[in-house]
Amino acid sequence: MSNISFILAQAATFGAAVSEQARGPDLLGAALDYARAGVPVFPCVPLGKAPLTHQGFKDASTSPAQIHRWWQWQPEANIALVTGAARSRIDILDIDVHPGGDGFAALEQVEQAGLIDSWQRIVRSPSGGLHVVFPSNPSPEQRSWAVPTAHVDFLANGSYVLSPPSRVRTRDGSVRSYEVVATGARPAPVAGWRLESVLRPARTVQLEATAGPQRSGPGPRWDAERLADWMAGRPEGNRNRSLFWAACRLAETGTVSTQQWETLAQGAVRAGLQELEAVRTIQSAQRSARLVAPVASGGVGAGEQRIAL
């Protein structure tokens, strides 16, 4: 039996003791404890995951005065923790449980590969999934990613997670808590890119470098990183159209390397698109860019959008 499997087998007894405490959770006290440990917090709706502040995780704070104000305003607010070394001290491997499947096979896969032995603590989520917590790695800082087919997310820079003793209402209407089920002996940072390389299926369709005339005129100059960051924030319902636009703008810069196209594709994946879907949309934009003559004059060409990045 693997280390984490053994822990889960013992979790029922341990979880009962934690649940006893969670019946009357000291949410303010827990929020202050996280802040003292250097992890910024912010409030979410009672029994839910939506932020109560206008800017969500961007409002997160370690200020005791601010935390007191939030929980005096909403004493039953859930506690959200910011992840990633840019602002916090934790990265999290999130093992999801959905009606369509769960991430436990993926967890077993990365554990057998010896990639997650350095976990700091393990939290059981109300759905029955797990948050495997690691100290964040400040050099290099790690990005968040998701592998939907494996039911796994990696929460690093730009993400947040609910934490004990927060409670949520589940699909069956019951109220359940986030519970710490184990604490690690030798915590150390985890290499998120290694986990992703093991869990993400090999792609059969590849992006290739493209060459073309550079757009002339005084209009904006796009780069892959900037477009990818903008793309990562696109809302559901507008992501494919936004990706097509971004790929066309990148193509207009002239010669674009495979790595630059991959950077844009990963921005789309961060927004929630499936990787293959993102690749096909970019390839469609590449074909379109080859057929459309470059705009000779500055400003916005026919059919082009003005979008502030």
Short mmCIF file of N, CA and C in Angstrom, two decimals, residues 13 24 34 40 43 54 83 130 137 197 209 219 222 234 254-256 258-260 281 285 294-295:
data_model
loop_
_atom_site.label_atom_id
_atom_site.label_comp_id
_atom_site.label_asym_id
_atom_site.label_seq_id
_atom_site.Cartn_x
_atom_site.Cartn_y
_atom_site.Cartn_z
N THR A 13 -10.75 7.66 11.13
CA THR A 13 -10.61 7.90 12.56
C THR A 13 -10.12 9.31 12.83
N GLY A 24 -18.02 23.71 15.20
CA GLY A 24 -18.06 25.11 15.59
C GLY A 24 -16.76 25.78 15.19
N TYR A 34 -3.34 31.42 9.46
CA TYR A 34 -2.76 31.34 8.11
C TYR A 34 -1.94 32.59 7.81
N PRO A 40 -1.45 34.76 2.50
CA PRO A 40 -2.54 35.73 2.42
C PRO A 40 -3.90 35.04 2.32
N PRO A 43 -11.97 36.46 2.29
CA PRO A 43 -13.21 35.75 2.62
C PRO A 43 -13.99 35.34 1.38
N HIS A 54 -14.32 42.47 -3.93
CA HIS A 54 -14.52 42.86 -5.33
C HIS A 54 -13.48 42.24 -6.25
N THR A 83 -2.37 30.95 -3.54
CA THR A 83 -1.29 29.99 -3.79
C THR A 83 -0.21 30.62 -4.66
N LEU A 130 -8.77 15.52 -2.68
CA LEU A 130 -7.64 15.86 -1.81
C LEU A 130 -6.95 17.11 -2.31
N ASN A 137 7.75 27.10 -4.41
CA ASN A 137 9.11 27.16 -4.93
C ASN A 137 9.35 28.55 -5.52
N SER A 197 4.16 16.93 -16.83
CA SER A 197 4.72 16.12 -17.92
C SER A 197 4.30 14.66 -17.80
N ALA A 209 6.57 26.30 -36.11
CA ALA A 209 6.98 27.69 -36.33
C ALA A 209 6.40 28.20 -37.64
N GLY A 219 1.21 50.69 -35.36
CA GLY A 219 0.26 49.99 -34.49
C GLY A 219 0.96 49.22 -33.39
N TRP A 222 2.67 42.98 -30.65
CA TRP A 222 2.26 41.94 -29.73
C TRP A 222 3.42 40.98 -29.46
N ARG A 234 -9.56 35.27 -20.20
CA ARG A 234 -10.80 35.37 -20.98
C ARG A 234 -11.91 34.54 -20.35
N GLY A 254 5.47 38.57 -37.69
CA GLY A 254 6.49 38.04 -38.59
C GLY A 254 6.78 36.58 -38.29
N THR A 255 8.04 36.24 -38.14
CA THR A 255 8.43 34.86 -37.83
C THR A 255 8.12 34.55 -36.37
N VAL A 256 7.37 33.47 -36.15
CA VAL A 256 6.95 33.07 -34.80
C VAL A 256 7.45 31.66 -34.53
N THR A 258 8.02 27.93 -32.60
CA THR A 258 7.13 26.93 -31.99
C THR A 258 6.89 27.24 -30.52
N GLN A 259 7.94 27.65 -29.80
CA GLN A 259 7.81 27.95 -28.38
C GLN A 259 6.84 29.11 -28.14
N GLN A 260 6.86 30.12 -29.01
CA GLN A 260 5.93 31.24 -28.86
C GLN A 260 4.49 30.79 -29.07
N THR A 281 -7.50 25.82 -32.88
CA THR A 281 -7.88 27.22 -33.09
C THR A 281 -6.68 28.04 -33.56
N ALA A 285 -6.04 30.03 -37.14
CA ALA A 285 -5.58 31.42 -37.26
C ALA A 285 -4.31 31.51 -38.11
N PRO A 294 -0.84 41.53 -45.16
CA PRO A 294 -0.59 42.37 -44.00
C PRO A 294 -1.11 43.78 -44.21
N VAL A 295 -1.53 44.42 -43.14
CA VAL A 295 -2.03 45.78 -43.21
C VAL A 295 -0.86 46.72 -43.46
#
